[in-house]
Amino acid sequence: MRLIIYTGKGGTGKTVTSCSTGIKLADKGKKTLVISFDPAHTLSDAFQLKNQNESNNDEIEILPNLYILQIDPIKEMNEQYNDILTHIASIFSAKGLDDSLSYEIAMMPGMTQIFSLLKIEEVVRTKRHEYIVADMPASGEALRYLYLPKIAGSILGKFSGLAGLLSGFSKLFQAFSGTSISNNILYQEQEIIDKLDRLSKIIRNCNMTTMRLVANPDTFSIENAKRALMSASLYGINVDLAIINKILPSIHTNRSADPHGYYSQWTEFQKKKVEEARASFYPLPIKELPLHQVELAGITLLRENADLLFNADEDPADIYFNEKPFSIIQNDPNHLQLEIKVPFTNQDAFDIQRSTRGEVIVKVRGSVGYIANIIPLPAITYNMNIVKAFLNNNKLIIDFARMP
């Protein structure tokens, strides 16, 4: 079984890329499910399906070997985990809060994403499909909850309830509300912990699952993708490919056709951003896709995009890369070493600075001048200083030490 997860900032083309990948896999005879957790874009729009009801969270057959599944996170929570949601809301309601407000508070940050991601565990467990292509929401906050099962055992020894695990402690809630937790609720909570544990193992299985970054040649989406790359590295998720999407074609126009240089300035700007992306995502393989003349919707156009994304003899399910671009080494609580693979070996070819926003700015000399590569830092380094930075075998090594 193979799981491919596409992620990136909203509007970069994740949904189209996911659908195109699904078509290519299906055309090669692989039974494939494209599943979307992104409420901003529906798969039925991408495939131009008429009179199809996606709100049932049911699979829809599109082509031989190709199925789609659009997840409504609210509906998924109400159908699968309503008892737990009702229990959490009742705690606040018992103290006089309005019912609607109680339910809003009960919907803790990340919960909708968590319960949507659990659908992947179900699909894998039931073995309904050989290949799964997931269109992930722009925010990858839910990935941090994959580590919840690792701490669940020790926490459950002292506290009970999923509410406690996610946003406070159940025993505190019980004292606050004067209510007890039923055995049924405790059983469902343990079941969710078990599902999260299985999901964590699925997503961190580098021989089964890879994450792919989708970005446009602009600052915001590239920075978002770099943060996703760092987070994935921290969580042990293999990122095997970066896709730079919607690149304007380089067309030489005379001044009368472009009197103010509007088009030429945009193409030059994107050219620099693409080169920045190559440096930022090194050593990941990178695919570059053009901005199409029309909106990509419908099987014909999605298949054309798939042919640009993957060669005729290329298998989209291949694992393009299986290494860690970032590594964190910590031998004691006061010192940490961050290793970053970089596309340069000359000690004089870069300059390093630390910003006040929890980032390291690495200026690298490239073919178009210096390229500023902004590297997001893990939270553990926020109260540490940079002691030194040096190169070793195509790795930029940054030593941090905790402030006295």
XYZ file of C-alpha atoms in Angstrom:
404
model
C 0.000 0.000 0.000
C 1.158 3.543 -0.770
C 0.113 6.895 0.761
C 1.047 10.199 -0.900
C 0.219 13.429 0.965
C 0.221 16.777 -0.836
C 0.472 19.880 1.334
C 1.137 23.566 0.836
C -0.352 27.014 1.205
C -3.919 27.551 0.009
C -4.199 28.332 -3.697
C -0.931 26.708 -4.774
C -2.682 23.888 -6.639
C -2.690 21.018 -4.117
C -6.133 19.774 -5.134
C -5.354 19.821 -8.863
C -2.001 18.123 -8.251
C -3.643 15.450 -6.087
C -6.310 14.769 -8.725
C -3.744 14.632 -11.538
C -1.639 12.174 -9.545
C -4.710 10.024 -8.915
C -5.561 9.942 -12.632
C -2.016 8.956 -13.561
C -2.013 6.117 -11.030
C -5.438 4.896 -12.167
C -4.369 5.013 -15.834
C -1.529 2.688 -14.885
C -4.048 0.197 -13.499
C -3.555 1.018 -9.810
C -6.685 1.126 -7.650
C -6.491 4.624 -6.222
C -8.414 6.809 -3.797
C -8.009 10.594 -3.815
C -9.115 11.905 -0.436
C -9.426 15.585 0.468
C -9.616 17.151 3.922
C -9.528 20.697 2.575
C -12.950 22.349 2.981
C -11.920 25.230 0.712
C -11.805 23.066 -2.429
C -14.028 20.134 -3.281
C -13.006 17.239 -5.476
C -16.330 17.333 -7.324
C -15.444 20.845 -8.527
C -12.047 19.655 -9.739
C -13.601 16.756 -11.657
C -16.625 18.855 -12.726
C -19.110 16.374 -11.360
C -22.753 17.332 -11.598
C -25.428 16.410 -9.067
C -22.960 14.589 -6.838
C -23.477 14.854 -3.089
C -20.123 14.891 -1.316
C -21.623 15.720 2.063
C -22.225 12.040 2.849
C -18.489 11.341 3.211
C -18.946 8.495 0.699
C -16.547 7.380 -2.029
C -17.456 8.267 -5.628
C -16.106 6.317 -8.611
C -14.665 8.651 -11.251
C -12.811 6.337 -13.622
C -11.879 2.662 -13.654
C -9.529 2.300 -10.640
C -10.115 5.892 -9.483
C -12.310 6.923 -6.549
C -12.618 10.193 -4.668
C -13.625 10.953 -1.086
C -14.299 14.473 0.202
C -14.270 14.615 3.993
C -16.540 17.035 5.811
C -14.727 17.267 9.188
C -17.783 18.486 11.102
C -19.938 15.677 9.749
C -17.164 13.154 10.435
C -16.928 14.291 14.050
C -20.679 14.209 14.570
C -21.023 10.735 13.082
C -17.983 9.058 14.572
C -17.183 10.947 17.775
C -20.369 12.743 18.789
C -20.502 11.155 22.269
C -17.092 12.578 23.190
C -17.920 16.013 21.768
C -21.231 16.033 23.645
C -19.479 15.005 26.869
C -16.932 17.833 26.632
C -19.675 20.347 25.807
C -21.794 19.135 28.751
C -18.973 19.988 31.157
C -19.163 23.651 30.170
C -22.942 23.636 29.826
C -23.332 22.297 33.382
C -21.815 25.516 34.683
C -24.349 27.687 32.932
C -22.728 28.345 29.563
C -25.038 28.552 26.579
C -25.266 25.224 24.716
C -24.071 26.666 21.419
C -21.091 28.332 23.112
C -20.304 25.107 24.978
C -20.059 23.203 21.706
C -17.874 25.911 20.183
C -15.456 25.671 23.127
C -15.581 21.867 22.950
C -14.270 22.057 19.389
C -10.695 22.473 20.565
C -7.924 23.660 18.186
C -6.856 20.932 15.797
C -9.744 18.595 16.600
C -11.400 18.786 13.174
C -8.071 18.044 11.498
C -7.334 15.167 13.870
C -10.628 13.424 13.245
C -10.329 14.015 9.493
C -6.858 12.450 9.446
C -8.208 9.394 11.238
C -10.096 8.603 8.028
C -6.724 7.654 6.529
C -6.255 5.072 9.277
C -9.676 3.601 8.455
C -8.986 3.388 4.710
C -5.594 1.757 5.281
C -6.959 -0.656 7.869
C -9.825 -1.822 5.631
C -7.456 -2.201 2.632
C -10.068 -0.908 0.202
C -7.446 0.698 -2.049
C -3.830 0.040 -3.013
C -2.932 3.718 -3.395
C -4.145 6.753 -1.461
C -3.500 10.350 -2.524
C -4.368 12.847 0.237
C -5.049 16.548 -0.307
C -4.026 18.031 3.049
C -5.267 21.425 4.325
C -2.803 24.291 4.212
C -2.195 24.083 7.959
C -0.296 21.033 9.133
C -1.031 21.676 12.807
C -2.775 18.311 13.187
C 0.497 16.486 12.522
C 1.747 17.374 15.993
C -1.069 15.275 17.462
C 0.493 12.197 15.909
C 2.770 12.268 18.937
C -0.203 12.165 21.284
C -0.115 8.348 21.653
C 3.518 8.540 22.810
C 2.560 10.597 25.847
C -0.892 9.097 26.330
C 0.322 6.187 28.432
C 2.015 8.303 31.078
C -0.755 10.897 31.139
C -3.540 8.339 31.344
C -1.847 6.935 34.409
C -2.611 10.179 36.229
C -5.475 11.727 34.334
C -8.385 10.368 32.337
C -10.165 11.535 29.225
C -9.258 12.788 25.786
C -10.398 16.256 26.815
C -7.574 16.243 29.317
C -5.056 15.099 26.744
C -5.921 17.817 24.265
C -6.767 20.853 26.302
C -6.547 20.434 30.070
C -7.055 17.516 32.396
C -10.230 15.503 32.745
C -10.070 15.261 36.490
C -9.884 19.016 36.677
C -12.896 19.141 34.366
C -14.724 16.635 36.557
C -14.123 18.770 39.652
C -15.225 21.828 37.707
C -18.425 20.229 36.390
C -19.310 17.858 39.193
C -19.934 15.099 36.629
C -18.213 11.763 36.100
C -17.001 10.132 32.910
C -18.875 7.040 31.770
C -17.092 3.842 30.848
C -18.382 4.252 27.296
C -16.653 7.620 26.952
C -13.416 6.229 28.388
C -13.584 3.312 25.950
C -14.088 5.654 22.970
C -11.227 7.840 24.085
C -8.885 4.850 24.320
C -10.067 3.755 20.884
C -9.123 7.155 19.454
C -5.699 6.940 21.097
C -5.202 3.517 19.502
C -6.267 4.851 16.091
C -3.898 7.802 16.424
C -1.105 5.407 17.284
C -1.783 3.355 14.148
C -2.089 6.531 12.055
C 1.221 7.800 13.422
C 2.939 4.565 12.416
C 1.368 4.743 8.929
C 2.431 8.337 8.258
C 5.949 7.843 9.659
C 6.507 4.655 7.650
C 8.923 6.026 5.037
C 8.502 2.956 2.812
C 4.764 3.526 2.638
C 4.113 7.239 3.109
C 5.670 10.355 1.638
C 4.696 13.987 1.837
C 5.012 16.261 -1.200
C 5.223 20.051 -1.067
C 3.327 22.260 -3.507
C 4.362 25.908 -3.813
C 4.110 28.781 -6.272
C 7.075 30.970 -7.254
C 6.290 33.560 -4.588
C 7.655 34.319 -1.147
C 4.634 33.358 0.941
C 3.969 29.893 -0.438
C 7.680 28.978 -0.498
C 8.088 30.028 3.153
C 4.989 28.011 4.065
C 6.405 24.954 2.295
C 9.747 25.343 4.087
C 7.989 25.361 7.442
C 6.114 22.216 6.402
C 9.432 20.605 5.438
C 10.955 21.427 8.826
C 7.881 20.159 10.685
C 7.817 16.934 8.675
C 11.497 16.363 9.435
C 10.871 16.888 13.153
C 7.926 14.478 13.129
C 9.811 11.800 11.181
C 7.742 12.111 7.981
C 9.577 11.608 4.701
C 9.223 14.443 2.167
C 10.222 13.077 -1.229
C 9.311 15.825 -3.711
C 8.684 19.563 -4.078
C 6.544 20.965 -6.896
C 6.830 24.583 -8.009
C 3.505 25.253 -9.686
C 2.014 28.044 -11.851
C 5.246 29.347 -13.374
C 4.753 31.987 -16.060
C 6.312 30.960 -19.388
C 9.343 32.952 -20.502
C 8.188 34.757 -23.626
C 10.316 37.407 -25.275
C 8.043 40.326 -26.116
C 8.893 43.620 -27.755
C 8.405 46.856 -25.850
C 5.229 47.737 -27.730
C 3.605 44.510 -26.547
C 4.755 45.085 -22.948
C 5.391 48.841 -22.728
C 5.630 49.012 -18.925
C 7.591 45.796 -18.526
C 4.774 44.288 -16.447
C 5.065 40.767 -17.846
C 8.864 40.781 -18.063
C 9.166 41.916 -14.426
C 6.905 39.103 -13.261
C 8.790 36.461 -15.219
C 12.115 37.760 -13.878
C 10.741 37.768 -10.324
C 9.502 34.193 -10.683
C 12.823 33.096 -12.161
C 14.588 34.283 -9.002
C 11.985 32.642 -6.765
C 12.368 29.311 -8.568
C 16.119 29.447 -8.004
C 15.495 30.299 -4.349
C 13.178 27.307 -4.108
C 15.829 24.985 -5.551
C 18.235 26.131 -2.839
C 15.600 26.107 -0.088
C 14.360 22.593 -0.772
C 17.756 21.041 -1.479
C 18.356 18.097 -1.690
C 14.726 17.305 -2.564
C 13.934 16.596 -6.222
C 11.928 19.471 -7.698
C 9.367 19.450 -10.483
C 8.334 22.663 -12.201
C 4.911 23.162 -13.762
C 3.714 26.092 -15.896
C 0.733 28.334 -15.304
C -1.902 27.000 -17.684
C -3.945 29.200 -19.987
C -7.215 28.032 -18.455
C -8.455 26.820 -15.080
C -7.669 23.148 -14.626
C -10.966 21.345 -14.114
C -12.353 18.169 -15.637
C -10.699 14.857 -16.391
C -9.205 15.937 -19.744
C -7.315 18.947 -18.374
C -6.323 17.142 -15.185
C -4.878 14.313 -17.282
C -2.937 16.827 -19.405
C -1.510 18.286 -16.202
C -0.619 14.778 -15.033
C 1.345 14.214 -18.252
C 3.338 17.376 -17.527
C 3.894 16.360 -13.926
C 4.983 12.778 -14.667
C 6.709 11.319 -17.717
C 4.996 8.526 -19.658
C 7.248 5.849 -18.146
C 7.260 7.431 -14.671
C 5.357 5.918 -11.758
C 3.884 8.633 -9.473
C 4.018 6.128 -6.615
C 7.828 5.968 -6.761
C 9.619 7.298 -3.697
C 11.803 10.054 -5.135
C 13.828 10.766 -2.001
C 14.292 9.078 1.356
C 16.643 11.144 3.457
C 16.387 13.864 6.099
C 17.105 17.410 4.855
C 17.122 18.499 8.517
C 18.516 16.630 11.514
C 18.502 17.606 15.168
C 21.117 16.204 17.523
C 20.800 16.866 21.243
C 23.155 15.089 23.626
C 22.272 17.171 26.687
C 19.486 19.619 27.650
C 21.662 22.719 27.218
C 23.136 22.086 23.784
C 21.652 21.275 20.385
C 23.025 20.838 16.901
C 20.983 21.482 13.764
C 22.250 19.868 10.543
C 20.912 21.194 7.240
C 21.842 19.792 3.839
C 22.906 22.644 1.563
C 23.807 22.938 -2.138
C 27.197 24.567 -1.530
C 30.540 23.562 -0.074
C 32.472 26.841 0.063
C 32.737 28.270 3.581
C 32.944 31.764 2.072
C 29.830 31.291 -0.080
C 27.347 31.988 2.691
C 26.565 34.302 5.547
C 24.301 33.397 8.485
C 22.124 35.616 10.679
C 19.395 34.943 13.210
C 16.158 36.891 12.983
C 13.902 37.834 15.890
C 11.093 35.640 14.522
C 12.604 32.253 15.314
C 14.394 31.857 11.979
C 17.902 31.628 10.603
C 18.679 33.614 7.473
C 21.351 31.987 5.304
C 22.573 34.157 2.443
C 24.069 32.012 -0.287
C 25.955 33.264 -3.334
C 24.117 32.031 -6.438
C 24.167 32.624 -10.182
C 21.832 35.626 -9.823
C 23.570 37.087 -6.770
C 22.991 36.280 -3.141
C 19.932 34.186 -2.325
C 18.405 34.574 1.129
C 17.271 31.199 2.438
C 15.104 31.639 5.549
C 15.121 28.481 7.650
C 12.449 28.105 10.345
C 13.873 26.910 13.644
C 12.335 24.306 15.965
C 10.715 25.750 19.089
C 13.356 24.223 21.378
C 15.957 26.684 20.021
C 13.969 29.825 20.901
C 15.785 30.278 24.231
C 19.165 29.219 22.868
C 21.968 31.214 21.273
C 23.901 30.318 18.143
C 27.416 29.396 19.221
C 28.909 28.660 15.817
C 28.043 27.593 12.275
C 30.259 25.674 9.845
C 30.176 23.433 6.772
C 30.932 19.732 6.731
C 30.295 17.429 3.748
C 27.508 19.531 2.191
C 25.905 20.066 5.575
C 25.472 23.394 7.314
C 25.898 22.639 11.026
C 24.609 25.185 13.536
C 25.469 24.762 17.211
C 23.024 26.166 19.799
C 23.522 26.579 23.528
C 20.936 27.458 26.150
C 21.158 30.983 27.514
C 22.450 31.201 31.111
